[in-house]
PDB file of C-alpha atoms in Angstrom:
ATOM      1  CA  UNK A   1       0.167  -0.190  -0.053  1.00 90.00           C
ATOM      2  CA  UNK A   2       1.312   3.502  -0.797  1.00 96.00           C
ATOM      3  CA  UNK A   3      -0.288   6.811  -0.244  1.00 97.00           C
ATOM      4  CA  UNK A   4       1.440  10.232  -1.956  1.00 98.00           C
ATOM      5  CA  UNK A   5       0.508  13.515  -0.496  1.00 98.00           C
ATOM      6  CA  UNK A   6       1.586  16.582  -3.168  1.00 98.00           C
ATOM      7  CA  UNK A   7       2.935  19.925  -1.833  1.00 97.00           C
ATOM      8  CA  UNK A   8       4.080  23.212  -3.567  1.00 97.00           C
ATOM      9  CA  UNK A   9       6.656  25.337  -2.008  1.00 96.00           C
ATOM     10  CA  UNK A  10       7.493  28.087  -4.436  1.00 96.00           C
ATOM     11  CA  UNK A  11       8.852  26.180  -7.778  1.00 96.00           C
ATOM     12  CA  UNK A  12       9.461  22.996  -6.466  1.00 98.00           C
ATOM     13  CA  UNK A  13       7.108  20.298  -5.921  1.00 98.00           C
ATOM     14  CA  UNK A  14       7.013  18.033  -2.861  1.00 98.00           C
ATOM     15  CA  UNK A  15       5.667  14.310  -3.155  1.00 98.00           C
ATOM     16  CA  UNK A  16       5.773  12.678   0.153  1.00 98.00           C
ATOM     17  CA  UNK A  17       5.779   8.817  -0.188  1.00 98.00           C
ATOM     18  CA  UNK A  18       4.241   7.064   2.568  1.00 97.00           C
ATOM     19  CA  UNK A  19       3.986   3.210   2.668  1.00 97.00           C
ATOM     20  CA  UNK A  20       6.232   1.105  -0.012  1.00 96.00           C
ATOM     21  CA  UNK A  21       6.929   1.305  -3.726  1.00 97.00           C
ATOM     22  CA  UNK A  22       6.500  -1.986  -5.319  1.00 96.00           C
ATOM     23  CA  UNK A  23       5.518  -3.838  -8.661  1.00 96.00           C
ATOM     24  CA  UNK A  24       1.949  -2.948  -7.370  1.00 97.00           C
ATOM     25  CA  UNK A  25       2.164   0.781  -6.632  1.00 98.00           C
ATOM     26  CA  UNK A  26       5.064   1.586  -9.262  1.00 98.00           C
ATOM     27  CA  UNK A  27       2.855   2.515 -11.832  1.00 98.00           C
ATOM     28  CA  UNK A  28       1.025   5.120 -10.130  1.00 97.00           C
ATOM     29  CA  UNK A  29       4.489   6.810  -8.546  1.00 98.00           C
ATOM     30  CA  UNK A  30       5.395   6.719 -12.197  1.00 98.00           C
ATOM     31  CA  UNK A  31       2.445   8.713 -13.158  1.00 98.00           C
ATOM     32  CA  UNK A  32       2.656  10.774 -10.801  1.00 98.00           C
ATOM     33  CA  UNK A  33       6.265  11.699 -11.456  1.00 97.00           C
ATOM     34  CA  UNK A  34       6.206  11.765 -15.291  1.00 96.00           C
ATOM     35  CA  UNK A  35       2.755  13.972 -14.844  1.00 97.00           C
ATOM     36  CA  UNK A  36       4.914  16.705 -13.033  1.00 97.00           C
ATOM     37  CA  UNK A  37       7.872  16.760 -15.466  1.00 96.00           C
ATOM     38  CA  UNK A  38       5.274  16.543 -18.619  1.00 93.00           C
ATOM     39  CA  UNK A  39       3.558  19.654 -17.329  1.00 95.00           C
ATOM     40  CA  UNK A  40       6.353  21.720 -16.577  1.00 95.00           C
ATOM     41  CA  UNK A  41       6.893  21.372 -12.835  1.00 96.00           C
ATOM     42  CA  UNK A  42      10.280  20.532 -13.017  1.00 95.00           C
ATOM     43  CA  UNK A  43      11.610  20.794  -9.485  1.00 97.00           C
ATOM     44  CA  UNK A  44      10.728  17.810  -7.838  1.00 98.00           C
ATOM     45  CA  UNK A  45      11.588  16.610  -4.376  1.00 98.00           C
ATOM     46  CA  UNK A  46      10.708  13.079  -3.122  1.00 98.00           C
ATOM     47  CA  UNK A  47      10.273  12.887   0.610  1.00 98.00           C
ATOM     48  CA  UNK A  48      11.082   9.129   1.429  1.00 98.00           C
ATOM     49  CA  UNK A  49      10.787  10.152   5.655  1.00 97.00           C
ATOM     50  CA  UNK A  50       7.780   7.349   5.468  1.00 97.00           C
ATOM     51  CA  UNK A  51       8.934   5.107   2.453  1.00 97.00           C
ATOM     52  CA  UNK A  52       9.059   1.843   4.204  1.00 93.00           C
ATOM     53  CA  UNK A  53      10.478  -0.283   1.331  1.00 91.00           C
ATOM     54  CA  UNK A  54      11.351   0.289  -2.377  1.00 94.00           C
ATOM     55  CA  UNK A  55      11.971  -2.356  -4.710  1.00 93.00           C
ATOM     56  CA  UNK A  56      13.701  -2.324  -8.604  1.00 92.00           C
ATOM     57  CA  UNK A  57      10.182  -1.209  -9.819  1.00 96.00           C
ATOM     58  CA  UNK A  58      10.415   1.771  -7.726  1.00 96.00           C
ATOM     59  CA  UNK A  59      14.245   2.741  -8.750  1.00 94.00           C
ATOM     60  CA  UNK A  60      13.194   2.294 -12.286  1.00 95.00           C
ATOM     61  CA  UNK A  61      10.728   5.175 -11.833  1.00 97.00           C
ATOM     62  CA  UNK A  62      13.354   7.203 -10.425  1.00 97.00           C
ATOM     63  CA  UNK A  63      15.421   6.706 -13.360  1.00 96.00           C
ATOM     64  CA  UNK A  64      12.886   7.496 -15.738  1.00 96.00           C
ATOM     65  CA  UNK A  65      11.994  10.793 -13.729  1.00 97.00           C
ATOM     66  CA  UNK A  66      15.516  11.490 -13.437  1.00 96.00           C
ATOM     67  CA  UNK A  67      16.046  11.469 -17.127  1.00 96.00           C
ATOM     68  CA  UNK A  68      12.606  13.781 -17.666  1.00 95.00           C
ATOM     69  CA  UNK A  69      14.410  16.243 -15.348  1.00 96.00           C
ATOM     70  CA  UNK A  70      17.383  15.967 -17.356  1.00 95.00           C
ATOM     71  CA  UNK A  71      15.333  16.683 -20.572  1.00 95.00           C
ATOM     72  CA  UNK A  72      13.446  19.365 -19.045  1.00 93.00           C
ATOM     73  CA  UNK A  73      16.107  21.473 -17.700  1.00 94.00           C
ATOM     74  CA  UNK A  74      14.715  20.382 -14.325  1.00 96.00           C
ATOM     75  CA  UNK A  75      15.988  18.657 -11.215  1.00 97.00           C
ATOM     76  CA  UNK A  76      14.922  15.678  -9.062  1.00 98.00           C
ATOM     77  CA  UNK A  77      16.164  15.473  -5.489  1.00 97.00           C
ATOM     78  CA  UNK A  78      15.380  13.008  -2.884  1.00 98.00           C
ATOM     79  CA  UNK A  79      15.378  13.716   0.780  1.00 98.00           C
ATOM     80  CA  UNK A  80      15.085  11.960   4.340  1.00 98.00           C
ATOM     81  CA  UNK A  81      16.153   8.895   3.075  1.00 96.00           C
ATOM     82  CA  UNK A  82      16.104   5.885   5.814  1.00 93.00           C
ATOM     83  CA  UNK A  83      19.089   3.673   6.737  1.00 93.00           C
ATOM     84  CA  UNK A  84      17.028   0.895   5.484  1.00 89.00           C
ATOM     85  CA  UNK A  85      16.360   2.391   1.898  1.00 92.00           C
ATOM     86  CA  UNK A  86      19.859   3.743   1.828  1.00 92.00           C
ATOM     87  CA  UNK A  87      20.984   0.603   2.062  1.00 92.00           C
ATOM     88  CA  UNK A  88      18.865  -0.953  -0.947  1.00 89.00           C
ATOM     89  CA  UNK A  89      20.319   2.091  -2.926  1.00 91.00           C
ATOM     90  CA  UNK A  90      23.720   1.063  -2.076  1.00 92.00           C
ATOM     91  CA  UNK A  91      23.063  -2.329  -3.053  1.00 90.00           C
ATOM     92  CA  UNK A  92      22.191  -1.229  -6.311  1.00 87.00           C
ATOM     93  CA  UNK A  93      24.927   1.005  -6.978  1.00 89.00           C
ATOM     94  CA  UNK A  94      22.136   3.996  -6.866  1.00 87.00           C
ATOM     95  CA  UNK A  95      23.213   6.525  -4.523  1.00 88.00           C
ATOM     96  CA  UNK A  96      25.291   8.411  -6.898  1.00 90.00           C
ATOM     97  CA  UNK A  97      22.759   8.604  -9.460  1.00 90.00           C
ATOM     98  CA  UNK A  98      20.632  10.827  -7.706  1.00 93.00           C
ATOM     99  CA  UNK A  99      20.677  14.112  -5.285  1.00 95.00           C
ATOM    100  CA  UNK A 100      20.039  12.917  -1.749  1.00 96.00           C
ATOM    101  CA  UNK A 101      19.844  15.398   1.014  1.00 97.00           C
ATOM    102  CA  UNK A 102      19.207  14.741   4.522  1.00 96.00           C
ATOM    103  CA  UNK A 103      16.095  16.858   4.988  1.00 97.00           C
ATOM    104  CA  UNK A 104      13.308  18.055   3.287  1.00 97.00           C
ATOM    105  CA  UNK A 105      14.646  21.765   4.003  1.00 97.00           C
ATOM    106  CA  UNK A 106      18.048  21.445   2.907  1.00 97.00           C
ATOM    107  CA  UNK A 107      16.378  19.607  -0.655  1.00 97.00           C
ATOM    108  CA  UNK A 108      14.042  22.633  -0.980  1.00 97.00           C
ATOM    109  CA  UNK A 109      16.936  24.885  -0.329  1.00 97.00           C
ATOM    110  CA  UNK A 110      19.119  23.260  -3.429  1.00 96.00           C
ATOM    111  CA  UNK A 111      16.022  23.357  -5.638  1.00 97.00           C
ATOM    112  CA  UNK A 112      14.898  26.544  -5.212  1.00 91.00           C
TER     113      UNK A 112
END
């Protein structure tokens, strides 16, 4: 199960994920993120504070969104990545592919 909350902070859109991103929820996560970039809201911070788990399906979505961000001259950042989730990033050698900030405030400051 996954819930997404969307907030706007100036030019930056924050998507807070609650639950897990897996093969069942990746599609709606993808639609949300790609929809933002396609509609011109190209500065996005994804808040993982309440993310329980992410699978390769979730990583695929993040990589796709990252590519869209580059194409649209935008930015995608992640914040509040828990130690558990960070471990999955490290295992998949994904850590260097994303801008990861310790807090939402820092992510917003970098993208604003």
